[in-house]
PDB file of C-alpha atoms in Angstrom:
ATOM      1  CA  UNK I  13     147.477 185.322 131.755  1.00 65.00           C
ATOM      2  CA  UNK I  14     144.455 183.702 130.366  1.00 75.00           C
ATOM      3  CA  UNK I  15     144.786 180.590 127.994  1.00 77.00           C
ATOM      4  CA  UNK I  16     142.074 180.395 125.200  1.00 77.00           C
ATOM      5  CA  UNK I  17     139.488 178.091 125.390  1.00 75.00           C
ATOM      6  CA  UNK I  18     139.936 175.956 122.042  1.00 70.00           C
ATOM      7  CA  UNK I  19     136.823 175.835 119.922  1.00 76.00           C
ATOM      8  CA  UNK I  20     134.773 172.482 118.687  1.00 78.00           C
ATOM      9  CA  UNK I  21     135.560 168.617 119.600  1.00 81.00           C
ATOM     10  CA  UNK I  22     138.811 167.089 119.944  1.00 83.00           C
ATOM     11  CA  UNK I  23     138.495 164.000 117.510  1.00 86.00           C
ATOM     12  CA  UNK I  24     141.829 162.921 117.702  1.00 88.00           C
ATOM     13  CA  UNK I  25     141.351 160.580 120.881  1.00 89.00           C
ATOM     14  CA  UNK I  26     138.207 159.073 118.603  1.00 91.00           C
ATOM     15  CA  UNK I  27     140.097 158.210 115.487  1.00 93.00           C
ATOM     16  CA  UNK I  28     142.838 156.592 118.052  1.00 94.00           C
ATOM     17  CA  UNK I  29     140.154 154.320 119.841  1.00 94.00           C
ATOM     18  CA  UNK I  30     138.182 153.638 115.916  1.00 95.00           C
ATOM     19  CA  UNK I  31     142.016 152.456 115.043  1.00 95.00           C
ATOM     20  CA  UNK I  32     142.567 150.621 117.842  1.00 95.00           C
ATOM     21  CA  UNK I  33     139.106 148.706 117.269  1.00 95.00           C
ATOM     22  CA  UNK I  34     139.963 148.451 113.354  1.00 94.00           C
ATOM     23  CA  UNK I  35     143.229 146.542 114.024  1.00 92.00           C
ATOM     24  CA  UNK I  36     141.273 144.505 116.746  1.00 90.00           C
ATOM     25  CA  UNK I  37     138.601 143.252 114.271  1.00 89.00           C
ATOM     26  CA  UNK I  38     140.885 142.922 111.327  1.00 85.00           C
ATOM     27  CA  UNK I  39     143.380 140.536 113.255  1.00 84.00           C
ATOM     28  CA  UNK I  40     140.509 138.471 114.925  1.00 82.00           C
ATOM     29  CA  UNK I  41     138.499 138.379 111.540  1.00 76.00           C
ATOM     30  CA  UNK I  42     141.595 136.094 110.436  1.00 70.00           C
ATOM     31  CA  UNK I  43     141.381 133.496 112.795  1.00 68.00           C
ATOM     32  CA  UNK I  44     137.804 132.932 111.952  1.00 66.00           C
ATOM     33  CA  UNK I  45     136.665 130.499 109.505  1.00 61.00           C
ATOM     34  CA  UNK I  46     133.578 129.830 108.271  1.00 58.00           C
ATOM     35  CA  UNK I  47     131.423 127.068 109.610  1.00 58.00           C
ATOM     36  CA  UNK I  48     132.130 124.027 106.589  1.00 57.00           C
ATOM     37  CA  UNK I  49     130.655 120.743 106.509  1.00 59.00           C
ATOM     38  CA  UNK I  50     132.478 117.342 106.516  1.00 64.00           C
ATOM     39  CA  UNK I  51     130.643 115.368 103.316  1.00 65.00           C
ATOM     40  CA  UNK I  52     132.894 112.064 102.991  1.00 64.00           C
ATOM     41  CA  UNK I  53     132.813 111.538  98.890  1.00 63.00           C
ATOM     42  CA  UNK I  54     132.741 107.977  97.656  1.00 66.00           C
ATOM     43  CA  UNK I  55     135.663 107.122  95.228  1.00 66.00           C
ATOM     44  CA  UNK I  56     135.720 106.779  91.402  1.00 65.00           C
ATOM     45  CA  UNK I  57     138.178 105.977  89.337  1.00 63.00           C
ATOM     46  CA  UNK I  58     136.828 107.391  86.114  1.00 60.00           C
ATOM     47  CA  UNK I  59     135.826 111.257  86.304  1.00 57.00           C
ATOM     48  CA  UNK I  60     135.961 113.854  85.329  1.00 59.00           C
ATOM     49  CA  UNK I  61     136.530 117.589  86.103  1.00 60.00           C
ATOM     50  CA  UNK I  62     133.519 119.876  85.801  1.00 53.00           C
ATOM     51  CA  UNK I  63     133.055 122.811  84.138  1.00 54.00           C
ATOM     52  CA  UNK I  64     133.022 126.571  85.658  1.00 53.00           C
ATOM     53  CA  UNK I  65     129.543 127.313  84.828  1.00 59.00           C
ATOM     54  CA  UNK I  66     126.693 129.289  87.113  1.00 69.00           C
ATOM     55  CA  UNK I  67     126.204 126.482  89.764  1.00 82.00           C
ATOM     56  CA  UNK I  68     123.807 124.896  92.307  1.00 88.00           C
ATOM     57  CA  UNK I  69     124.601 122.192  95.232  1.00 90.00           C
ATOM     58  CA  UNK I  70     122.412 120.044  96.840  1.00 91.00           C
ATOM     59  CA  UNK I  71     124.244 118.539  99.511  1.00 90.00           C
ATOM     60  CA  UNK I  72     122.852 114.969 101.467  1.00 90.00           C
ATOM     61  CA  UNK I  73     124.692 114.325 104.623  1.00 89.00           C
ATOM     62  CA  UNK I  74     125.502 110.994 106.422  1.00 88.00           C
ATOM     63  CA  UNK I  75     122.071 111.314 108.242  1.00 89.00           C
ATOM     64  CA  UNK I  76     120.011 112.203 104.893  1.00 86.00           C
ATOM     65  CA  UNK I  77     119.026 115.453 105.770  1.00 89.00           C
ATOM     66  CA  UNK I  78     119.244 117.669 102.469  1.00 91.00           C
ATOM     67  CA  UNK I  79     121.382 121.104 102.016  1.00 91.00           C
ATOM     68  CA  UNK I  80     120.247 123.163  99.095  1.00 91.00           C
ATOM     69  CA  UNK I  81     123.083 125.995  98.935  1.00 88.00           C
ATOM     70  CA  UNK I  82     124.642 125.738 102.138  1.00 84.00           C
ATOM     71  CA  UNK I  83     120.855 125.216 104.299  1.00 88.00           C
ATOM     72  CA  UNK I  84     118.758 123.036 105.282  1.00 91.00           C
ATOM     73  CA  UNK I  85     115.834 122.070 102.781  1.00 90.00           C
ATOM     74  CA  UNK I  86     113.210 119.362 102.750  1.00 91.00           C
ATOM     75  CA  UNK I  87     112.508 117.116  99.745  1.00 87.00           C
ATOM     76  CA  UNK I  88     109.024 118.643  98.859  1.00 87.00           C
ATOM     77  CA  UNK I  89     110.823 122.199  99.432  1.00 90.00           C
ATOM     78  CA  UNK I  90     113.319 121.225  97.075  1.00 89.00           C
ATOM     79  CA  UNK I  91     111.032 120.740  94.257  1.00 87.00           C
ATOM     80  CA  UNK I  92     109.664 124.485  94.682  1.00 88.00           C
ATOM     81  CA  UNK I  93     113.061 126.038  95.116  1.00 89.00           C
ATOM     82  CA  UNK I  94     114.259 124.206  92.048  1.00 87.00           C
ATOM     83  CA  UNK I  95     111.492 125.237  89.628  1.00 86.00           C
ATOM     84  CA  UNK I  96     112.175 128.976  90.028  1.00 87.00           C
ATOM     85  CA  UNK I  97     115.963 128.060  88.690  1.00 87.00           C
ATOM     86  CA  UNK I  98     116.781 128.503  85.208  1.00 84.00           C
ATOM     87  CA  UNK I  99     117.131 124.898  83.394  1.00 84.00           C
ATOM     88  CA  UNK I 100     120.488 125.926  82.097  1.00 83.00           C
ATOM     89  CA  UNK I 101     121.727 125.922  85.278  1.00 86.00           C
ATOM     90  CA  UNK I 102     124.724 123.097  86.447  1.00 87.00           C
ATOM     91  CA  UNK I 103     123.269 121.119  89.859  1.00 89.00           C
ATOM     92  CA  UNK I 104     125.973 119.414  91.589  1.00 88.00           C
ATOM     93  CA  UNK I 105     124.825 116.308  93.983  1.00 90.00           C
ATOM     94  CA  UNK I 106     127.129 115.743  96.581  1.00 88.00           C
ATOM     95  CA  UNK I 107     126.301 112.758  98.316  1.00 87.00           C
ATOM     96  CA  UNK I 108     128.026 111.180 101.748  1.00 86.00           C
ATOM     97  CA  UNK I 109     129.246 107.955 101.320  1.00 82.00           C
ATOM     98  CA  UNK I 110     127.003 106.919 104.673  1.00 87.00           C
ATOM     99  CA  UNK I 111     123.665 108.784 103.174  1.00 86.00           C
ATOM    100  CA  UNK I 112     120.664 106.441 102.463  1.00 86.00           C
ATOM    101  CA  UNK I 113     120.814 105.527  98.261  1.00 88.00           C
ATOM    102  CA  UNK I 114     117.334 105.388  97.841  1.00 89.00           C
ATOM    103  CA  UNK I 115     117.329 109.698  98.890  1.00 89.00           C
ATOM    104  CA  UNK I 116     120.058 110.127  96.224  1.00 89.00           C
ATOM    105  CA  UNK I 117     117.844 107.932  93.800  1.00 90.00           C
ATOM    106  CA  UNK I 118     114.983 110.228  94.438  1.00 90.00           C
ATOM    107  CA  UNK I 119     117.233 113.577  93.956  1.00 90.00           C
ATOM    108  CA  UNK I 120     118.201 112.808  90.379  1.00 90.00           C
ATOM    109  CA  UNK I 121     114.410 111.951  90.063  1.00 91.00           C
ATOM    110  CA  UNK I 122     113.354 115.158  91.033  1.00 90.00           C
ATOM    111  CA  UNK I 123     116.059 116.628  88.601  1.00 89.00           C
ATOM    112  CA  UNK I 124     114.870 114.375  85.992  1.00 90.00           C
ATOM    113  CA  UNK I 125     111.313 115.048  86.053  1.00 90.00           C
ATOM    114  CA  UNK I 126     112.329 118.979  85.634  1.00 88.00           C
ATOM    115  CA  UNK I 127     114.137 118.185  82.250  1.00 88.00           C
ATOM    116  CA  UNK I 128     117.120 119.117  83.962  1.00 86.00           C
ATOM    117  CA  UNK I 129     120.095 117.656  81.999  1.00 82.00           C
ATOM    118  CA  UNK I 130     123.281 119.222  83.404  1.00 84.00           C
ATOM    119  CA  UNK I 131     124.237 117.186  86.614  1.00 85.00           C
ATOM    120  CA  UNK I 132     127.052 116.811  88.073  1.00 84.00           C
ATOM    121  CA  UNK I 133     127.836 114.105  91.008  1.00 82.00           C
ATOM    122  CA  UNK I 134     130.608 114.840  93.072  1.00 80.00           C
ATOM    123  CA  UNK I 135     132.953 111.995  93.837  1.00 74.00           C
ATOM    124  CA  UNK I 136     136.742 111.742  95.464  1.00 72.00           C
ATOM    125  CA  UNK I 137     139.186 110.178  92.509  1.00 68.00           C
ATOM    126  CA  UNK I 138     141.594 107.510  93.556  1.00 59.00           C
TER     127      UNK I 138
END
């Protein structure tokens, strides 16, 4: 007695090795966080908590390089990236404790000289 040949692909063994990878990447994905950045706020006593409004951050770290959004950005770069931004828009300085004041001095400048009126400076309350 002959068996039959069965027609087509047997995808079954595929969907068990797709799950298998599925369940790999989903468990892994867990355990990874992103990459975040360790700005040390000075302290205030007075402040205040800041609006939920559409939002940009310029970051200076302890060795005054600038972050616009997350990456890295020179000064004169800065000044571009912030004219095509809509005026409305909140900028938040956050500023390490260790960064150079004369670069946060020249930040609010720049965001000064645009007419830009809604700043917000991150600080750690007491």
């Amino acid at each position: 007695m002959r068996l039959k040949r069965p027609e087509g692909m047997n995808i079954i063994p595929f969907i068990d090795i797709m799950l298998v990878l599925l369940t790999i990447v989903l468990t892994i994905s867990t355990f990874i966080q992103p990459k975040k950045m360790h700005i040390d706020l000075p302290q205030a006593s007075q402040s205040e908590k800041m609006l939920s409004r559409s939002s940009h951050e310029i970051i200076i770290q302890p060795d005054n390089t600038l972050l616009f959004e997350s990456e890295p950005i020179l000064l004169e770069d800065l000044t571009h990236k912030l004219s095509t931004l809509s005026l409305e828009d909140n900028m938040i300085l956050r500023a390490d404790k260790q960064s150079n004041f004369g670069m946060f001095i020249a930040i609010v400048d720049l965001l000064k000289s645009q007419h830009r009126s809604n700043i917000d400076i991150l600080v750690r309350k007491d």
